[in-house]
XYZ file of C-alpha atoms in Angstrom:
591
model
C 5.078 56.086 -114.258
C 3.898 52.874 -112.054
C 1.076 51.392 -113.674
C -2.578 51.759 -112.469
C -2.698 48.636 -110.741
C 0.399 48.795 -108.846
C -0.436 48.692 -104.620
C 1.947 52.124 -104.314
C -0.985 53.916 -106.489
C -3.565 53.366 -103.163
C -5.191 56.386 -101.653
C -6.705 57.606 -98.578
C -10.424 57.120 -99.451
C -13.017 59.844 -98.667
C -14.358 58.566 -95.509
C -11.414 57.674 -93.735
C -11.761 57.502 -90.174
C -11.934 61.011 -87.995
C -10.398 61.424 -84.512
C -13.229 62.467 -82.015
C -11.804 65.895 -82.006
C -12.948 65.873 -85.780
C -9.430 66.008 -87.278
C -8.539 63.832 -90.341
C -6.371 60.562 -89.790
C -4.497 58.660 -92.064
C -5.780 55.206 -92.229
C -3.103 52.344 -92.562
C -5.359 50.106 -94.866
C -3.915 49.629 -98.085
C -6.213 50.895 -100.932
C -5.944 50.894 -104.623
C -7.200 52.157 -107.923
C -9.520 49.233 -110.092
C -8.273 48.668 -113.920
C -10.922 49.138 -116.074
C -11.827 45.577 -117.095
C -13.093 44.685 -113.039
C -15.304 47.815 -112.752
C -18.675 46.150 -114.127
C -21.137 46.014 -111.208
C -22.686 42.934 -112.730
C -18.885 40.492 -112.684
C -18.542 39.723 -109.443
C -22.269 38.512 -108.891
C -22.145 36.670 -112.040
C -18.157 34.655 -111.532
C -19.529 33.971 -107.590
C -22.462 32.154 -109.088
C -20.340 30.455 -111.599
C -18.308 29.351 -108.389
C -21.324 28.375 -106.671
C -22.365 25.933 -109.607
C -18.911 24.541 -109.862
C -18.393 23.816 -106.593
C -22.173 22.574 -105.914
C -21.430 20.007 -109.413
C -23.699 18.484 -110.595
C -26.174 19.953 -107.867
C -27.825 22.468 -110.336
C -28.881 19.454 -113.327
C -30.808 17.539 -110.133
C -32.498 20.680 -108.351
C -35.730 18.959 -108.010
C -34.349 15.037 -107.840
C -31.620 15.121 -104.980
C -30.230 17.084 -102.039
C -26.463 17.684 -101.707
C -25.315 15.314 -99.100
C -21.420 16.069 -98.174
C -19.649 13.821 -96.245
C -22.405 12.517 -94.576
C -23.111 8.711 -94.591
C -26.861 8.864 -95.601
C -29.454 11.550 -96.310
C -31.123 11.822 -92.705
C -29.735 14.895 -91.996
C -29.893 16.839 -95.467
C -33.807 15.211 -95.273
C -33.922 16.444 -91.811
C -32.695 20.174 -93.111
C -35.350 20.084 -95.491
C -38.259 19.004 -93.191
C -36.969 21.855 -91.175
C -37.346 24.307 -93.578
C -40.903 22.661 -94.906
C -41.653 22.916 -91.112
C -41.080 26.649 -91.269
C -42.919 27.510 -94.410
C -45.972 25.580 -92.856
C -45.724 27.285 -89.632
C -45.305 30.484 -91.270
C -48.451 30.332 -93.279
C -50.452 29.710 -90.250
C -48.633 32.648 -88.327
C -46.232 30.393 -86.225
C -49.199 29.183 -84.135
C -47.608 26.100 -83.323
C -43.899 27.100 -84.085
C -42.360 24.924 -81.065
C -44.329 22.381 -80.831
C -43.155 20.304 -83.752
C -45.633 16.694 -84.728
C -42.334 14.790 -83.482
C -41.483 12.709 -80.597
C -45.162 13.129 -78.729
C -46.046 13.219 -75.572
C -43.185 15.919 -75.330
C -43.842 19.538 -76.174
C -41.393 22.465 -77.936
C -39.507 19.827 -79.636
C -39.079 21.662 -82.435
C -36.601 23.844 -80.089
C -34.419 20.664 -79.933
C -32.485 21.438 -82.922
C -31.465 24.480 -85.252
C -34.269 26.295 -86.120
C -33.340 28.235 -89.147
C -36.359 30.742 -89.033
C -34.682 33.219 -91.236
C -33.166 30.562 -93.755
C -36.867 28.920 -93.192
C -38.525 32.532 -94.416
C -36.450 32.799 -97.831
C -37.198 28.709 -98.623
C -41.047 29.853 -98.198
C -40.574 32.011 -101.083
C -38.820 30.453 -103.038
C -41.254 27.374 -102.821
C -43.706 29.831 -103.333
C -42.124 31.053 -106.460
C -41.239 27.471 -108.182
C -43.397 25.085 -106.509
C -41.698 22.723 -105.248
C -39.501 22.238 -102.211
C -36.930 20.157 -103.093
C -36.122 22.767 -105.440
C -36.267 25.672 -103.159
C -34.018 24.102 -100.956
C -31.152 23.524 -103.571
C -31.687 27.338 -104.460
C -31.436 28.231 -100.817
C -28.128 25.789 -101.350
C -26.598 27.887 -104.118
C -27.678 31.367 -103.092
C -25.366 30.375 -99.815
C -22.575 29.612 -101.622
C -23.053 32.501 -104.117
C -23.200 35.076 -100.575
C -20.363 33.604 -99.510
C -18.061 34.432 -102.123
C -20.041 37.677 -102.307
C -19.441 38.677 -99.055
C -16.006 38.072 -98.993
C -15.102 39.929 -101.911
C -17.196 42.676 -100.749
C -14.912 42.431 -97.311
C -11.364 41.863 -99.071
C -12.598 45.311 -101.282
C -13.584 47.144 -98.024
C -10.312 46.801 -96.382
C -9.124 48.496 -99.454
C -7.202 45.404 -101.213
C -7.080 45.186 -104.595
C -9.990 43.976 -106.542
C -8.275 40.792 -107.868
C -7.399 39.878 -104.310
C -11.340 39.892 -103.750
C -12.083 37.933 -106.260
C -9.608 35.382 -105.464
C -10.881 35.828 -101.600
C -13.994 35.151 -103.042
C -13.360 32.476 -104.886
C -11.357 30.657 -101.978
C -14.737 31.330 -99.984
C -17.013 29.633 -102.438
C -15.096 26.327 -102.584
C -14.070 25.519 -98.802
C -13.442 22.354 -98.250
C -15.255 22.841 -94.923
C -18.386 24.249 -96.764
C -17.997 21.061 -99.495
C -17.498 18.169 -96.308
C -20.551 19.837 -95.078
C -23.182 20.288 -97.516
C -25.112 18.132 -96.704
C -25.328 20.480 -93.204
C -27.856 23.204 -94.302
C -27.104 25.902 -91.758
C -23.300 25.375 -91.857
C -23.488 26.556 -95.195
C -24.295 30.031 -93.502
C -20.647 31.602 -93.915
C -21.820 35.281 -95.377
C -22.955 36.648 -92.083
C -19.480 36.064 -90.700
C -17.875 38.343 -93.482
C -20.503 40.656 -93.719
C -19.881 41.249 -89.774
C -16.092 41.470 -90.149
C -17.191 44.137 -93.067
C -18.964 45.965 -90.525
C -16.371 45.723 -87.876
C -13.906 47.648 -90.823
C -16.674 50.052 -91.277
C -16.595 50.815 -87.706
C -12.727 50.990 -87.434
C -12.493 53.418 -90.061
C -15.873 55.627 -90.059
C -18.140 54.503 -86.817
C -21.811 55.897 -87.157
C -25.417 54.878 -86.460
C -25.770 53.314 -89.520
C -22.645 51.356 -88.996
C -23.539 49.412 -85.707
C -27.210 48.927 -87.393
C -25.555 47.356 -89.965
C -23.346 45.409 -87.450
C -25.877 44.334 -85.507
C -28.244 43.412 -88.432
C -25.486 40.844 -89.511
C -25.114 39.468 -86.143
C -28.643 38.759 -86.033
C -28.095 36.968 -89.574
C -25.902 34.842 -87.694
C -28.310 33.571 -84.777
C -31.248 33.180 -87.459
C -29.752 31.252 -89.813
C -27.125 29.021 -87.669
C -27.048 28.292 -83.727
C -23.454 27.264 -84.280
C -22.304 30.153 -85.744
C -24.040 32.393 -83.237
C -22.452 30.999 -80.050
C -19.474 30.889 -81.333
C -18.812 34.152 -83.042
C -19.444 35.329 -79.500
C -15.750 33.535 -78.790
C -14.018 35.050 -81.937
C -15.801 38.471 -83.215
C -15.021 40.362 -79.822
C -11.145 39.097 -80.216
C -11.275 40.103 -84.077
C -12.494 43.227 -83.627
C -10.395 44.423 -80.803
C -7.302 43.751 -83.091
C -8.470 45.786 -85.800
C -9.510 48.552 -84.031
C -7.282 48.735 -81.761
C -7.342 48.438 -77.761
C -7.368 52.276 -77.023
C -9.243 53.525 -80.139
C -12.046 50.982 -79.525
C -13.581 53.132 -76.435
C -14.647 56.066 -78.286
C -17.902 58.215 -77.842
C -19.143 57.254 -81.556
C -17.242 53.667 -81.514
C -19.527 52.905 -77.797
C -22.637 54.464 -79.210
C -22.730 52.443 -82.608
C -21.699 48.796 -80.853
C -24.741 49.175 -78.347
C -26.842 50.079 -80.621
C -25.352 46.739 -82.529
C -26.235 45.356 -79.426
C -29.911 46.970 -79.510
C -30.740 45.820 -83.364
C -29.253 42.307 -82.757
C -31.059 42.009 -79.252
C -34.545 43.310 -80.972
C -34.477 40.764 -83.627
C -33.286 37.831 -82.151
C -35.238 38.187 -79.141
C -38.687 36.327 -79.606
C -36.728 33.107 -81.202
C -33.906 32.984 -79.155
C -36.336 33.627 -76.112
C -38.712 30.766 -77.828
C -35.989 28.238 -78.354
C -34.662 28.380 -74.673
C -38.145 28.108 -73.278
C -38.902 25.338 -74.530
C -35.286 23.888 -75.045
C -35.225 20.247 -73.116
C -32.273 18.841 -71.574
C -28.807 19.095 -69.488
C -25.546 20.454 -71.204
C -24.190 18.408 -73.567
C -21.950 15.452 -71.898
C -17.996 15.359 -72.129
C -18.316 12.382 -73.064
C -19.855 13.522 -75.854
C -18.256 16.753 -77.096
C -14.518 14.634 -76.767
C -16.041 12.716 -79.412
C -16.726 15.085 -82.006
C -14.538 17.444 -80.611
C -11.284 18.368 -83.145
C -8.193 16.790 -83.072
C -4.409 18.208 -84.629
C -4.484 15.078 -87.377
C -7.442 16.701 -88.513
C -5.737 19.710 -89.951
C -3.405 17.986 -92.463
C -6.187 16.093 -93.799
C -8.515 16.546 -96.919
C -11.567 14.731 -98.186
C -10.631 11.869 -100.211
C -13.377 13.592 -103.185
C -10.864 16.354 -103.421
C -8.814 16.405 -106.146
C -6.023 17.503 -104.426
C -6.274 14.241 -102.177
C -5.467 12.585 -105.644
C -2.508 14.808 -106.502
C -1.030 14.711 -103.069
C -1.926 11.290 -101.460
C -0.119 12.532 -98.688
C -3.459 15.040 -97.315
C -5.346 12.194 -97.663
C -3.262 9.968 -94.755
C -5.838 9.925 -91.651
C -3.595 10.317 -88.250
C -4.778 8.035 -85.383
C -7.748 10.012 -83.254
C -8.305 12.269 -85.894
C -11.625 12.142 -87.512
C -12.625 15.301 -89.917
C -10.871 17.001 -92.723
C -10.044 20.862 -91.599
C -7.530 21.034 -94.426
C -7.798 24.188 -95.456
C -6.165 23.179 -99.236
C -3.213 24.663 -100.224
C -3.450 27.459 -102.245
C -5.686 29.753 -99.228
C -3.061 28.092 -96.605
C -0.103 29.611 -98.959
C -1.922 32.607 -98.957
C -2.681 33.355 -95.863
C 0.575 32.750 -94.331
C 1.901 35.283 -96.569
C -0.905 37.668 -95.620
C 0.719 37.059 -92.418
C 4.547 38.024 -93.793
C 3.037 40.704 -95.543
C 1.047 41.886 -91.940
C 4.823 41.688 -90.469
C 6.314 44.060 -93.200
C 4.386 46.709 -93.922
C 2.155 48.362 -91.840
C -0.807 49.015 -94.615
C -1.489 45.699 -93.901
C -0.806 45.581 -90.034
C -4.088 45.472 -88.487
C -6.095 42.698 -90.436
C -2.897 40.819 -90.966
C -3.054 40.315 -87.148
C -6.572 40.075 -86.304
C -6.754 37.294 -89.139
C -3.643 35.756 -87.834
C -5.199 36.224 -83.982
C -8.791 34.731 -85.382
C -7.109 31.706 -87.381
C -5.245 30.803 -84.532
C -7.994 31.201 -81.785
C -10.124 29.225 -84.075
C -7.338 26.552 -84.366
C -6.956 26.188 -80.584
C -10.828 25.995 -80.191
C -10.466 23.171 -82.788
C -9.349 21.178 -80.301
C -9.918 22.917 -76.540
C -12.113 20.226 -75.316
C -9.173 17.454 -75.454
C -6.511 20.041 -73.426
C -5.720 19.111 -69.868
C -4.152 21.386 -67.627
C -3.484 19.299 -64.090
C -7.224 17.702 -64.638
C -8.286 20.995 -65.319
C -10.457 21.413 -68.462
C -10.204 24.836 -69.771
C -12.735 23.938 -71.926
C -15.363 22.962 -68.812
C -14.808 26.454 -67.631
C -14.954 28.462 -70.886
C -18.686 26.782 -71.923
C -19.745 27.343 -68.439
C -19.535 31.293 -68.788
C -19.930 31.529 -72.840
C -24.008 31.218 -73.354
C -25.198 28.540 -75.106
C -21.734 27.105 -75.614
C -23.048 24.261 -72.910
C -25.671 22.781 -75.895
C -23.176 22.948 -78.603
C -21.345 19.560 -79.212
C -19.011 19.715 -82.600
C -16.149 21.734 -81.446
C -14.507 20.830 -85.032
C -16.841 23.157 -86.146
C -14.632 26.331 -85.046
C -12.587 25.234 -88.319
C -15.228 27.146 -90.481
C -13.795 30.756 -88.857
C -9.840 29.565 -89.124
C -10.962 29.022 -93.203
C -12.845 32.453 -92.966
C -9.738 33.682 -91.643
C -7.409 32.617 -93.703
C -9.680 33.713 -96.948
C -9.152 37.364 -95.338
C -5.687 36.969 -94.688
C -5.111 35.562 -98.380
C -6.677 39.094 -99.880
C -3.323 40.740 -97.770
C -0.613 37.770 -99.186
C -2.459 38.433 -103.018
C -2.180 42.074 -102.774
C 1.789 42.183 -101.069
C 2.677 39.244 -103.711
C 1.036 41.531 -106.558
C 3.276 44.231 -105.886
C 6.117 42.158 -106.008
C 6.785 42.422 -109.271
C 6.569 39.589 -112.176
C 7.797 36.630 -111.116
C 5.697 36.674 -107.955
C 3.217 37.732 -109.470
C 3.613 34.453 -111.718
C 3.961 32.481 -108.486
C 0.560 34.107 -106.841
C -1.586 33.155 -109.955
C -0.029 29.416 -110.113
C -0.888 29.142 -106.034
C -3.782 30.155 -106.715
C -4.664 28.135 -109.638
C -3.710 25.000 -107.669
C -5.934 25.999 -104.481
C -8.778 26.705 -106.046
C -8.818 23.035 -108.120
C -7.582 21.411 -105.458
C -10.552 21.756 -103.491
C -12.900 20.809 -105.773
C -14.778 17.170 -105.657
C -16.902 17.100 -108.620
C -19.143 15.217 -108.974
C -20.429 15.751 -105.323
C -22.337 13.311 -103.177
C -26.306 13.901 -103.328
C -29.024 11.814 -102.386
C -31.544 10.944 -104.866
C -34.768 11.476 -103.393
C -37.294 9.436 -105.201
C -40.610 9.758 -103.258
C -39.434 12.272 -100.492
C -42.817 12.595 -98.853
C -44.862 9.947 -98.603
C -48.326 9.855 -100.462
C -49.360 6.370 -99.719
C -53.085 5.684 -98.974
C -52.240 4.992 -94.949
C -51.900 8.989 -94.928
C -55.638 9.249 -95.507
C -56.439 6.235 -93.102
C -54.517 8.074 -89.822
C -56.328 11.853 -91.088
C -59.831 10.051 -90.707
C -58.065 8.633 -87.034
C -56.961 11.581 -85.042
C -54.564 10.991 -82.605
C -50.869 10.661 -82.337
C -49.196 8.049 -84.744
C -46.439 5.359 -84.263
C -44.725 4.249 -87.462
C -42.862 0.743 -86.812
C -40.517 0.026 -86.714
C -38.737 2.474 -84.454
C -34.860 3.321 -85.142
C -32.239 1.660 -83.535
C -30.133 4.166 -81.539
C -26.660 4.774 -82.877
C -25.578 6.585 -86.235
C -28.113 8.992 -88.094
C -27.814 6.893 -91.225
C -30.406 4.942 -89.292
C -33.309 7.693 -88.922
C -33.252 8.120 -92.801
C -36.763 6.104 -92.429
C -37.917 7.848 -89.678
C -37.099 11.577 -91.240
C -38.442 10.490 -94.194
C -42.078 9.480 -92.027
C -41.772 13.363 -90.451
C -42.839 14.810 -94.071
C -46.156 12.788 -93.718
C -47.045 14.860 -90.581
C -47.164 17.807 -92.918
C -49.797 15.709 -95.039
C -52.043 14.166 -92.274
C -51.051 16.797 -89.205
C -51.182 14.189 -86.530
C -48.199 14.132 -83.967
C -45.816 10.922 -83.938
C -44.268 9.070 -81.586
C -41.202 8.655 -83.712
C -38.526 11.725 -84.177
C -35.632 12.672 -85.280
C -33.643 15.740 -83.636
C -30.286 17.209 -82.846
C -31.583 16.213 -79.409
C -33.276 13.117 -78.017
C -35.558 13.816 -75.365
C -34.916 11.327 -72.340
C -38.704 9.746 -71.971
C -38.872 9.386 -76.194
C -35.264 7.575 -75.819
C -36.404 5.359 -72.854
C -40.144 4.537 -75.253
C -37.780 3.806 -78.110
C -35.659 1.619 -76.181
C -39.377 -0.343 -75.436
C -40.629 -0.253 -78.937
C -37.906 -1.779 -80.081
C -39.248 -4.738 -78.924
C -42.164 -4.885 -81.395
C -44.652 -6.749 -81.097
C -44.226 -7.704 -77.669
C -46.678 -6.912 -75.032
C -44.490 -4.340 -73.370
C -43.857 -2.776 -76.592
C -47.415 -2.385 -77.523
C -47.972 -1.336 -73.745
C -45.520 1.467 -73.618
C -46.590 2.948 -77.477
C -50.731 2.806 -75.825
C -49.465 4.845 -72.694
C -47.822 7.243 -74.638
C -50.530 8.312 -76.426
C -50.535 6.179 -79.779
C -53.957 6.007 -81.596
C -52.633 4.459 -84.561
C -49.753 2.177 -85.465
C -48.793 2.070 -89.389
C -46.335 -0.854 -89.344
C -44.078 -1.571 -92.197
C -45.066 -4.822 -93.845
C -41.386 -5.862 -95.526
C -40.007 -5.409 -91.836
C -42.757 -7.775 -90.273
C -42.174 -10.131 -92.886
C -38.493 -10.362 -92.349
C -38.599 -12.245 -89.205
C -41.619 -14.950 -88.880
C -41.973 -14.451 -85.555
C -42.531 -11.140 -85.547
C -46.464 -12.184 -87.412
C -46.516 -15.050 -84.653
C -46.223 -12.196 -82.248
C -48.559 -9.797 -84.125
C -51.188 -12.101 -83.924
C -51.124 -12.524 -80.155
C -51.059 -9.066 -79.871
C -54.341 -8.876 -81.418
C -55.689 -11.329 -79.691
C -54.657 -10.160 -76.074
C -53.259 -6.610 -76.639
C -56.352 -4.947 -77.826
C -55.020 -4.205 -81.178
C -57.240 -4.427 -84.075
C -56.263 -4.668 -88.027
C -57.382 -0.757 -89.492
C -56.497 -1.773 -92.969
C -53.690 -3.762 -94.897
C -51.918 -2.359 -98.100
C -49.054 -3.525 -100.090
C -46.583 -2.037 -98.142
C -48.115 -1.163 -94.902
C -50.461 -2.522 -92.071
C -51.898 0.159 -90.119
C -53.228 -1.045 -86.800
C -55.800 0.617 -83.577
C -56.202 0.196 -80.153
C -59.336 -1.356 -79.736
C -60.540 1.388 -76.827
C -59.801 4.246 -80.029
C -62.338 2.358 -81.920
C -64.947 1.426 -79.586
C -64.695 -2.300 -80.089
């Protein structure tokens, strides 16, 4: 007698999908009874947020000291994340009077539309702030419940498709600890992987058993997607459609129940993503993104044979750690879920229980792969590229094409379920092999200790706050940041908390999008204190200028130059502190 856990002891389950004549048909998943130790309803939840502290290290003894920071450079953008999300708790509180219109980057309006909104991610922080007090801390919960959901959901996918339950928790487990998800931690809303699984979950649902409730839950997920990441939105547009076609199959796809539950996807999805995505294009500035500058972040081959340095496995094979010329991220996928998923892919070939998600996987990974790189491919000066962001929506605004390696990991963590399931049924010494591969690929993506940034004071509390709530009127804070690299708006992010403080708009800004007229008066204020400086800050509406005092005092001139100013610029001297110098026009005081 095979043992319990053997893959030739699967069964059809109870729903399996029914022909639209009503008639039962076999299903060619693979499915397969659960040894006793895995049943517990509370073990998956629990080892998933195990994962999600390990691979977060030491993110969970700093919750309300530091942000996790990934591979970027400084902590603008995790600050930037978290203002976001502060932005959203405040504007939910006052029933999103002034949603759009963000305090940044005044005279212009809707700037808050000039980056990833996050309202849904923005709704859970607000509880949870609500619920511990303190934002910092909400945000690093908001952190870990993402990572937790994304091992979740793709155990809950890997068991849906009828694999065996230790494949899931491997699946899982590969999930949790991306490299992708660790290089970009410090990128709140590309954290968002669980809506992706969750949809492919639904997509199985609706292969095998379509109904009402399926394309709800289908298009419930999708609108997951849009609320919690832009990226992931647009480009699950490119992928799902392809993913889903493969499963299904071309001719069993256009079905009376299979039509009726994907528009009413369509519906639920439509319903509630309609007022922000309506919102965010209304008042969303600006031309299509610039070749120019998509072909710089866009993906290049080299970056698929490289890992993070952090990694361990960049230690034990120096090798992944070799950057090729032009090539600029780490898509590395790590060993272990690339070993994995290619044999999901044998296994796909061979036996026909594992046909169908063995080659939508494969079809997704590789799609993904191409994307990686689509806006460098010439075709006799034709950019396919040019063409394919001209008819996808939204794909014109979207500028990190590298990003499409999140779906060829997601991918490949479905396709590893298949290879863990075939190798199981090998026999013993591949089943030996299958637990040393994946061993290795789960510690060779880890980094620990991960890069945060120590906050200190986050949001300001000096006493210039109360000096610019007694001056209404929109702010400047000198000095203005240089254009170039983000590391250089840390300052200026780190000024955006105080307009949650005083609630006066600034000048200043920091965005996934720089409006033209604030880049053309940052260019000017640059020039501080100048006359056309000052000039160009009064016509744009500045009441009140809080200079920093340790940047005035690093270049004499610059106080030989402020004291002109006063003299012939009509500014006056509000009040001095130890750090600061806040300044006014003498027309806003009547002098």
């Amino acid at each position: 007698m095979k043992p319990r856990n053997h893959v030739d002891t699967m069964v059809e389950p109870p729903d399996a999908a029914r022909t639209e004549a009503g008639e039962r048909k076999a299903d060619d998943s693979p499915r397969q009874a659960v040894p006793q130790g895995l049943r517990s309803a509370w073990l998956p939840p629990a080892v998933f947020a195990l994962f999600a502290v390990l691979a977060s290290w030491p993110l969970v003894t700093h919750l309300g000291s530091a942000l996790p920071q990934g591979s970027e450079s400084s902590g603008t953008v995790p600050l930037f994340n978290l203002w976001t999300l502060e932005w959203n708790a405040v504007q939910l509180a006052e029933g999103y009077a002034t949603y759009w219109d963000a305090p940044i980057f005044h005279p212009v309006t809707g700037t808050f539309a000039f980056s990833d909104p996050q309202p849904l991610t923005g709704v859970v922080f607000a509880l949870l702030r609500w619920l511990v007090g303190s934002g910092v801390v909400a945000y690093n919960l908001v952190v870990l419940t993402a990572l937790w959901l994304n091992g979740w959901s793709a155990f809950r996918l890997v068991e849906a498709i009828g694999l065996t339950r230790g494949a899931a928790f491997l699946a899982g487990g590969f999930a949790v600890c991306l490299p992708y998800v660790a290089e970009e931690q410090g990128v709140l809303q590309l954290l968002m992987l669980f809506p992706l699984f969750f949809s492919l979950g639904a997509i199985e649902a609706l292969a095998r058993a379509p109904s009402w409730r399926v394309g709800a839950e289908l298009g419930l997920w999708l609108a997951v997607t849009a609320l919690t990441s832009s990226y992931y939105a647009v480009y699950s547009m490119l992928l799902l459609p392809l993913v889903a076609l493969i499963r299904i199959g071309g001719r069993s796809l256009i079905t009376r129940s299979r039509v009726s539950a994907m528009v009413l996807a369509g519906v639920v999805a439509g319903a509630l993503v309609a007022v922000p995505v309506t919102g965010q294009l209304r008042h969303q500035g600006g031309e299509a993104r610039s070749l120019r500058s998509v072909l710089k972040s866009a993906g290049h081959p080299g970056d698929f044979i490289h890992l993070a340095p952090p990694t361990w496995g960049a230690k034990w094979s120096p090798w992944l750690s070799v950057r090729v010329e032009g090539a600029k991220h780490d898509l590395y996928p790590g060993t272990g879920l690339l070993v994995l998923g290619l044999c999901g892919l044998v296994a796909a070939k061979r036996d026909r229980r594992f046909r169908r998600w063995g080659q939508a996987a494969g079809a997704g990974a590789l799609a993904a792969a191409v994307l990686v790189v689509a806006p460098r491919i010439e075709l006799l000066d034709f950019r396919p590229w040019e063409w394919v962001r001209d008819v996808v929506p939204g794909l014109s605004r979207m500028r990190n094409s590298h990003r499409f390696g999140a779906y060829l990991d997601c991918f490949l963590v479905v396709s590893s379920g298949l290879g863990a399931t075939w190798l199981w049924a090998k026999g013993r010494s591949a089943r030996i092999g299958l637990c040393a591969i994946a061993l290795y690929g789960l510690l060779e993506v880890q980094a620990w200790p991960i890069k945060l940034h120590h906050l200190g004071r986050h949001a300001p509390d000096e006493e210039w706050i109360e000096l610019v709530e007694e001056r209404p009127g929109p702010v400047a804070m000198i000095p203005f940041a240089r254009p170039g690299k983000s590391k250089y708006y840390e300052q200026t992010v780190r000024w955006m908390f105080s307009t949650l403080a005083h609630r006066q708009p600034l000048l200043n800004g920091y965005s996934g999008y720089f409006p033209p007229s604030h880049r053309e008066l940052r260019r000017t204020a640059l020039s501080f204190p100048q006359s056309p400086a000052i000039r160009a800050l009064r016509e744009a509406g500045a009441r009140t200028l809080v200079v920093d005092r340790k940047w005035l005092e690093s270049e004499p001139q610059r106080n030989v130059d402020l004291a002109k100013a006063i003299q012939f610029d009509g500014l006056t001297v509000v009040a001095v502190g130890p750090s600061y110098l806040v300044l006014g026009f003498r027309e806003a005081t009547g002098s």
